[in-house]
Coordinates of C-alpha atoms in Angstrom, one line a residue:
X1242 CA 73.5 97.6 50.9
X1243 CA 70.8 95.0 51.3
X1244 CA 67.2 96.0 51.3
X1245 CA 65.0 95.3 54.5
X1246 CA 61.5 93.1 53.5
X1247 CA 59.9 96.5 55.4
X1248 CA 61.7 99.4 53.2
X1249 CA 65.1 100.2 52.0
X1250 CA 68.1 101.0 54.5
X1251 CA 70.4 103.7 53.4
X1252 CA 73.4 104.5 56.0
X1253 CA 74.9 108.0 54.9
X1254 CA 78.9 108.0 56.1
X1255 CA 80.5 111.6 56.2
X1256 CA 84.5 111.7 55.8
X1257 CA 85.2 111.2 59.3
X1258 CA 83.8 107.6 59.6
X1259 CA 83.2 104.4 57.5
X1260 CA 80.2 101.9 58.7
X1261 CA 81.2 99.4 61.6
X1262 CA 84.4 101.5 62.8
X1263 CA 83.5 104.4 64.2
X1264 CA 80.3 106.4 64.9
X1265 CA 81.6 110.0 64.7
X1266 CA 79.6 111.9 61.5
X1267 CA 77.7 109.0 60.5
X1268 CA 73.7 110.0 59.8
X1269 CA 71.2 106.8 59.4
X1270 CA 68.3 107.1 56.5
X1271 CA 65.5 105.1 56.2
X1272 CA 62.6 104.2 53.4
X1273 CA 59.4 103.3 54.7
X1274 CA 56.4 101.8 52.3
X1275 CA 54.1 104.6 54.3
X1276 CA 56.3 107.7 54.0
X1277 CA 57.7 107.3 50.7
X1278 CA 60.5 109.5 51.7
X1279 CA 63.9 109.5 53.3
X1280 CA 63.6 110.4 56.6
X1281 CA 67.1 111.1 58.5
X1282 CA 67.2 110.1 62.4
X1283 CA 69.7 113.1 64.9
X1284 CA 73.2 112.5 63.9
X1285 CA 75.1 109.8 66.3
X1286 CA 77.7 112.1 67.7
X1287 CA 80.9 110.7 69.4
X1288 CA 81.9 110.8 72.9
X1289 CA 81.9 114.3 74.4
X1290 CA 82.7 115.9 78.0
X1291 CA 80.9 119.0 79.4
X1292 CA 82.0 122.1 81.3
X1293 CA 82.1 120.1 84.4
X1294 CA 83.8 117.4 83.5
X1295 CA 80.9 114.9 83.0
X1296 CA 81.5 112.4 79.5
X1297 CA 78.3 112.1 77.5
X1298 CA 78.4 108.9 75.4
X1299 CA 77.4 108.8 71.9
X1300 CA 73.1 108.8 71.9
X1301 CA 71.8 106.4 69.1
X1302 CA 68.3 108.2 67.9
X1303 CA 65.9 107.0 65.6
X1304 CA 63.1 108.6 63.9
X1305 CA 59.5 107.9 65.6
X1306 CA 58.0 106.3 62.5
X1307 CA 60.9 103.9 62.3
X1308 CA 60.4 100.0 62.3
X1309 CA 61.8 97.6 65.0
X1310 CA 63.0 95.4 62.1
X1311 CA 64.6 99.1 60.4
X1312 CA 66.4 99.6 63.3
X1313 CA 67.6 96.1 64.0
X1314 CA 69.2 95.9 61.0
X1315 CA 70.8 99.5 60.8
X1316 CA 72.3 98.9 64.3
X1317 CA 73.7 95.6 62.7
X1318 CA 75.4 97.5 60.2
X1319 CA 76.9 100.5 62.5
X1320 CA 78.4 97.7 64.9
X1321 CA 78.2 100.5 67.5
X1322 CA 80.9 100.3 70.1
X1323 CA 80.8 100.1 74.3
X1324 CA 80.9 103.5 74.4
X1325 CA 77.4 103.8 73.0
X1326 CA 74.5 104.4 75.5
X1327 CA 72.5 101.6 76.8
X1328 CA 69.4 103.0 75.6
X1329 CA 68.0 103.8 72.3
X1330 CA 66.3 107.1 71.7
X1331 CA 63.1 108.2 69.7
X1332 CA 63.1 112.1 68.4
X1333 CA 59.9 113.9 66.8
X1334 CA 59.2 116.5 64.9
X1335 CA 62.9 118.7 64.4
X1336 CA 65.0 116.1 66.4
X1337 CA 63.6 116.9 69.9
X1338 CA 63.6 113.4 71.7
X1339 CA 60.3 111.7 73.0
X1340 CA 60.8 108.7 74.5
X1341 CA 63.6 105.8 74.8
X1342 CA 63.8 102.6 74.3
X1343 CA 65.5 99.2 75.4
X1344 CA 67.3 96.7 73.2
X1345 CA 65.3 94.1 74.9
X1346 CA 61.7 96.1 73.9
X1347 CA 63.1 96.3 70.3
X1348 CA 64.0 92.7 70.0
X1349 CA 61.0 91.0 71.0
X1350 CA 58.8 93.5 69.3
X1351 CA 56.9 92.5 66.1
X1352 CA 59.0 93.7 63.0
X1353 CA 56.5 95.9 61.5
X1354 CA 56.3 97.9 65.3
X1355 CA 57.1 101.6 65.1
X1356 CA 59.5 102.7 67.4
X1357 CA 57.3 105.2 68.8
X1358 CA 54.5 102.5 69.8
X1359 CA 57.5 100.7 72.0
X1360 CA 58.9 103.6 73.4
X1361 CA 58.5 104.8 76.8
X1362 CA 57.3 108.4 76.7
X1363 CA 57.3 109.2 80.3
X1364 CA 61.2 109.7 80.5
X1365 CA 63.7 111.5 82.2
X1366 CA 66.1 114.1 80.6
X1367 CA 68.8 115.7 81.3
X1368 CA 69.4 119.8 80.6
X1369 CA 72.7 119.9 79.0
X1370 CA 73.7 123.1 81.3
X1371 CA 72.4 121.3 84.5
X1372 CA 75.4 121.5 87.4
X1373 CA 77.1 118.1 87.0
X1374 CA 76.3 116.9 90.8
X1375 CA 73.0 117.6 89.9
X1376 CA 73.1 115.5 87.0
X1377 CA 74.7 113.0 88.6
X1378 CA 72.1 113.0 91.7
X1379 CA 69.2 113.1 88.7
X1380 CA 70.9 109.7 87.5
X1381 CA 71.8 107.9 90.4
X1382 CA 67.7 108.7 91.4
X1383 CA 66.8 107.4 88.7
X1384 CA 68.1 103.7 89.3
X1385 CA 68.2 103.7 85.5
X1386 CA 72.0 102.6 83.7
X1387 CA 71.6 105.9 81.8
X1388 CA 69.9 108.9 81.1
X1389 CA 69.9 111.4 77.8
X1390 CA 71.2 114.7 78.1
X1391 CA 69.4 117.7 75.5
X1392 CA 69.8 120.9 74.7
X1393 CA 67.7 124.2 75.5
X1394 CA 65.6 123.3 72.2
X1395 CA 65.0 119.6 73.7
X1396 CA 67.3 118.6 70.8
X1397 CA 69.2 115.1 71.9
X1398 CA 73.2 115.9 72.7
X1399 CA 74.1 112.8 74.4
X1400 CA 73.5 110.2 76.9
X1401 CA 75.1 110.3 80.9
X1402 CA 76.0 106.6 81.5
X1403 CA 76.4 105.5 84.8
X1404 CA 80.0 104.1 84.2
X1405 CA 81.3 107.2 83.4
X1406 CA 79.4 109.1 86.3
X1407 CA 81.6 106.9 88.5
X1408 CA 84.4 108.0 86.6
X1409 CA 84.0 111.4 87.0
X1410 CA 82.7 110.8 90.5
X1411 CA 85.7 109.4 91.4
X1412 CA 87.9 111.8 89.6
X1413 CA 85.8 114.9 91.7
X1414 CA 86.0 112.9 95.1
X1415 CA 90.0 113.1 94.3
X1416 CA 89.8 116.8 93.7
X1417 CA 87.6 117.5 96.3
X1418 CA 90.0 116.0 99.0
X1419 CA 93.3 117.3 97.7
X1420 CA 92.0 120.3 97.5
X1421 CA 90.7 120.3 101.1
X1422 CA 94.6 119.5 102.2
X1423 CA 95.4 122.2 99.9
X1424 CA 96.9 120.6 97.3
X1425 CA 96.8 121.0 93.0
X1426 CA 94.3 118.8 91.7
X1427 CA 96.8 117.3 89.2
X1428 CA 99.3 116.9 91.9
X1429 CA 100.9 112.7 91.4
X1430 CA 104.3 111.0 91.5
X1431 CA 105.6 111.6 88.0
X1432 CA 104.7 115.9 88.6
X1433 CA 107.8 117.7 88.6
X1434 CA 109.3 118.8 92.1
X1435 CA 108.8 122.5 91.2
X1436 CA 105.6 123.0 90.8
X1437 CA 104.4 120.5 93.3
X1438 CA 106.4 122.9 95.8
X1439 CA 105.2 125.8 94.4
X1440 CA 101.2 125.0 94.3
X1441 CA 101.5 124.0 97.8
X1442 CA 103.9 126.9 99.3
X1443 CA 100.8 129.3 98.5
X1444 CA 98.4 127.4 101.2
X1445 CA 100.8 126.7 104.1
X1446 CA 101.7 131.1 103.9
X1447 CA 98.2 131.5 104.2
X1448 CA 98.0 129.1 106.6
X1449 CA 101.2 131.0 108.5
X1450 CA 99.0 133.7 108.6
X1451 CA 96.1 132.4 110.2
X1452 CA 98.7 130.6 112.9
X1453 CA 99.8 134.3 113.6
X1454 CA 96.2 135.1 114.2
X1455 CA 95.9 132.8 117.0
X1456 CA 99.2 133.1 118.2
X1457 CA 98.3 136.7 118.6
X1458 CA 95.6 135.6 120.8
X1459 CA 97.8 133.4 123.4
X1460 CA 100.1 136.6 123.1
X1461 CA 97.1 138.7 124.9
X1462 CA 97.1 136.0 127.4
X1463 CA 100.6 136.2 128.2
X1464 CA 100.4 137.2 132.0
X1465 CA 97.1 134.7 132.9
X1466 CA 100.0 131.6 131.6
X1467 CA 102.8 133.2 133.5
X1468 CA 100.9 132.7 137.0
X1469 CA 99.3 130.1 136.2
X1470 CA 101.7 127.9 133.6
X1471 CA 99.5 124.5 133.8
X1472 CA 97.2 126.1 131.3
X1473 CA 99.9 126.0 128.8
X1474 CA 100.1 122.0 128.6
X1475 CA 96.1 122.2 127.8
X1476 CA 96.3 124.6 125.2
X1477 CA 96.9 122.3 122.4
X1478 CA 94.6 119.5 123.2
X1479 CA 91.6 122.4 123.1
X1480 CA 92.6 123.7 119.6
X1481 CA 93.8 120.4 118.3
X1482 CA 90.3 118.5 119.5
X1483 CA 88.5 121.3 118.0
X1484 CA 90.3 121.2 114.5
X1485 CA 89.9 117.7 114.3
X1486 CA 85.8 118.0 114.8
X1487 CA 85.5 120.9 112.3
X1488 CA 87.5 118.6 109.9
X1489 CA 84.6 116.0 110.5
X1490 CA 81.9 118.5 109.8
X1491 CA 83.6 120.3 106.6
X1492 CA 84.5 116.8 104.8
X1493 CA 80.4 115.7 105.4
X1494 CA 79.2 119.4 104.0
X1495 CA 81.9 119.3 101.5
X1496 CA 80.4 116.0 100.5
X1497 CA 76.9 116.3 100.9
X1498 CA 77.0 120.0 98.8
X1499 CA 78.6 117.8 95.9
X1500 CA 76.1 115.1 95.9
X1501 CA 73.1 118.0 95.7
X1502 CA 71.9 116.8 99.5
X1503 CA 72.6 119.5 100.8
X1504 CA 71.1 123.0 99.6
X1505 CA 70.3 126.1 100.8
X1506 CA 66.8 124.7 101.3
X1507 CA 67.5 122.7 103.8
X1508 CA 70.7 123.9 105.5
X1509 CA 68.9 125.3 108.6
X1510 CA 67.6 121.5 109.4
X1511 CA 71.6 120.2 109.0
X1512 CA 73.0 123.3 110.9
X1513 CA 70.6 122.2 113.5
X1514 CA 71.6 118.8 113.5
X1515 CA 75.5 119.5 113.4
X1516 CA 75.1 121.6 116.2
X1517 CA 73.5 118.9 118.3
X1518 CA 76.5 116.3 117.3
X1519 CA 78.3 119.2 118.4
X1520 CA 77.0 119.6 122.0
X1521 CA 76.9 115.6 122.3
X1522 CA 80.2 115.4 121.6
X1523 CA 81.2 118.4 123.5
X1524 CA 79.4 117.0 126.5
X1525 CA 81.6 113.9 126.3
X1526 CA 85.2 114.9 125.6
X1527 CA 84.9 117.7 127.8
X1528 CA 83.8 115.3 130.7
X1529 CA 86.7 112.8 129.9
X1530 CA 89.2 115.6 129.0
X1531 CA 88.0 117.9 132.6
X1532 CA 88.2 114.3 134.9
X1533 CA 91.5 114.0 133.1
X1534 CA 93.1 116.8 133.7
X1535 CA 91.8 117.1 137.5
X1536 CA 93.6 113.5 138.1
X1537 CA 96.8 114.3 136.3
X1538 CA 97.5 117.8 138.3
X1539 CA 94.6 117.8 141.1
X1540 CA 93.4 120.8 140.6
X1541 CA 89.8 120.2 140.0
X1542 CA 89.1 123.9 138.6
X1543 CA 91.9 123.0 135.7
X1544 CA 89.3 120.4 135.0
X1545 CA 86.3 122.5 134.6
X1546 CA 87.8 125.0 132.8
X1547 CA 89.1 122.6 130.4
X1548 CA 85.5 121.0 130.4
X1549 CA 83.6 123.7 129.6
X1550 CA 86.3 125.4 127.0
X1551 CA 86.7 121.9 124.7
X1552 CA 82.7 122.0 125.0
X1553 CA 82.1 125.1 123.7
X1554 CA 85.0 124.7 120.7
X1555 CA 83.4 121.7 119.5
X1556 CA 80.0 123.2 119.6
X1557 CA 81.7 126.2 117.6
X1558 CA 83.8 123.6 115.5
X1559 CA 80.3 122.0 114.0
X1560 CA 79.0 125.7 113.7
X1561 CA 81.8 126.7 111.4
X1562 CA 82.1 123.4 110.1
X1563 CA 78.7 124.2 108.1
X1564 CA 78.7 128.1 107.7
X1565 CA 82.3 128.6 106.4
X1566 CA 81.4 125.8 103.3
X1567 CA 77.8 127.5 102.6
X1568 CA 79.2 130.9 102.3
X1569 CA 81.9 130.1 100.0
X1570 CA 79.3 128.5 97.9
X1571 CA 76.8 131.7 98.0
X1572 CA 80.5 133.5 96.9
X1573 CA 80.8 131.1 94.1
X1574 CA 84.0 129.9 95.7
X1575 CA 84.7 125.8 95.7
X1576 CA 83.6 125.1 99.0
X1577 CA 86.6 122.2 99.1
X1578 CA 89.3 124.8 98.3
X1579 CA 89.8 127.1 100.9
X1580 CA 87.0 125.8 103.6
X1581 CA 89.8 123.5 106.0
X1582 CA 91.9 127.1 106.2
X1583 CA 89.0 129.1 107.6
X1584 CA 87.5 126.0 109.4
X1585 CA 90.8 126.0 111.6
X1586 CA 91.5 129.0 111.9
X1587 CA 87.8 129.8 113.8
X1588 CA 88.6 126.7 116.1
X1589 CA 92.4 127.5 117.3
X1590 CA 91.6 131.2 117.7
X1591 CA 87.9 130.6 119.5
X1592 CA 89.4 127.6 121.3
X1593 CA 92.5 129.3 122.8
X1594 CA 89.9 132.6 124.1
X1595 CA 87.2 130.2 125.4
X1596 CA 90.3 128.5 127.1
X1597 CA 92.0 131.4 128.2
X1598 CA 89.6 133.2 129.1
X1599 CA 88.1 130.6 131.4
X1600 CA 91.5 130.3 132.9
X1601 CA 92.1 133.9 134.0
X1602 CA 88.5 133.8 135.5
X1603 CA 89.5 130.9 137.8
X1604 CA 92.7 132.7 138.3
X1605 CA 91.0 135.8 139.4
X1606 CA 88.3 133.9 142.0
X1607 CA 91.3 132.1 143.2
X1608 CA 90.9 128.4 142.1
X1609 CA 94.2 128.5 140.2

């Protein structure tokens, strides 16, 4: 191997790996003039993926005391791949990192420059047991094209690129809304017919039993829609209005909980604020639906109670749309996995009482 004019280059190659085809098990080793010693930068560790899914993309590290010319050449001699951060890395004293690096910094630096007087110290890391929304939030922050990931020892482990966040982002926004429909996160064409069926029988019983729930509801109502039978044809445009603007709220919580913008920290301020959509849009359907249903069967009671039942559903709908996800989460239950279930099963039960209920009052006074 040829000798740099600044110290010899040794690259050390374990079994697994031979220099310029692949990174996994190969160490670097370098001679300086000042050390007089071999000094071995962190091991260059191959592509790996964390609890959560996340890839980490092999970290290139060099010693602090290392040359820009050193480096230069040992990264000729590696060829490292795409799948190599962006960044290179600077460890201390027991391989804990200390600053990073750009290839641009190292190639217009001076060849006799030690790494460590190019480096930026001020950096951001990421905990290698950090949530991976958090991560990714950390990342996407940051505005940087990657970030380096270390252990509880500060000891470099990999680096977080932003191509393979949105990758995984991508892969968790899939799971995220398939599991919201209640269906397998693996579910595609080519999966075989049984267990496609099976995975998604398990949802639409529990769903039966929730229907049951609300249909027991109408059930205690059975006399108010036998005098007064008109109620029956609003019925579904309450419940079904009021599903549809929990679904709104659950997909943004659902969302915003992934991302790490939402948090118990600050979920008073967004219950607040779903509540007001709530009462907006409550206002407004339940003038539209009320004037509607006075002009279709001139009874301008039907269109009051109407009015004020899709109001208060909605109001409930946004209410439910943020409490159902948040207590799942303080359960340690995906929020995205059974949320849409309880979600509609507050709004076609509530909605059908508000509805009902308002009905047999007009009934009672005489307006029906």
């Amino acid at each position: 191997m040829p000798l740099t004019p600044h110290g010899s280059l040794r690259a050390v190659c374990g079994p697994a790996a031979t220099v310029g085809t692949s990174l996994e098990g190969l160490m670097i080793a370098f001679r300086t003039p000042a050390e007089g010693a071999f000094l071995r930068a962190q091991d260059v560790r191959p592509a790996a993926h964390d609890a959560d899914g996340l890839i980490y993309a092999p970290a290139l590290s060099f010693p602090r005391h290392a040359t820009a010319q050193q480096v230069i050449d040992t990264l000729r001699h590696m060829r490292p791949d795409a799948a190599s951060s962006s960044y290179l890395f600077v460890t201390g004293e027991a391989g804990r990192l200390i600053g990073a690096l750009s290839l641009h910094q190292l190639v217009v630096a001076s060849p006799d420059a030690r790494v460590e007087s190019l480096m930026s110290p001020s950096l951001i890391s990421l905990p290698e047991d950090l949530p991976a929304e958090e991560q990714a939030r950390i990342l996407s922050d940051s505005g940087l094209m990657a970030l380096p990931v270390v252990d509880g020892l500060g000891r470099l482990v990999g680096a977080l690129d932003a191509g393979d966040l949105l990758d995984a982002v991508e892969e968790e926004a899939t799971e995220d809304m398939y599991r919201l429909a209640g269906v397998h996160k693996d579910e595609e064409i080519s999966r075989p017919l049984s267990l496609a069926a099976r995975d998604r029988v398990f949802w639409l019983i529990i769903n039966l039993g929730t229907a049951f729930l609300a249909a027991s509801v109408v059930s205690s109502f059975q006399n108010v829609i036998a005098h007064a039978a008109v109620l029956a044809a609003f019925m579904p445009i309450v419940a079904g209005q009021g599903g549809n603007a929990g679904t709104q709220t659950l997909t943004f919580i659902v969302r915003s909980l992934a991302l790490g913008e939402l948090r118990f920290a600050n979920a008073r301020q967004i219950l607040l604020r779903e509540i007001a959509i709530g009462i907006c849009n409550g206002l407004c359907i339940g003038l539209l639906v009320g004037l509607l249903g006075w002009l279709w069967k001139g009874i301008p009671a039907l269109g009051v109670v109407v009015g004020v039942a899709m109001l208060g559903n909605l109001i409930l709908a946004s209410v439910a749309g943020v409490v159902v996800p948040l207590a799942l989460k303080a359960l340690r239950i995906d929020p995205a996995l059974a949320s849409s279930i309880f979600v509609t099963t507050v709004t076609d039960v509530c909605g059908f009482f508000f509805f009902l209920s308002l009905g047999m009052l007009a009934l009672q006074m005489g307006y029906l």
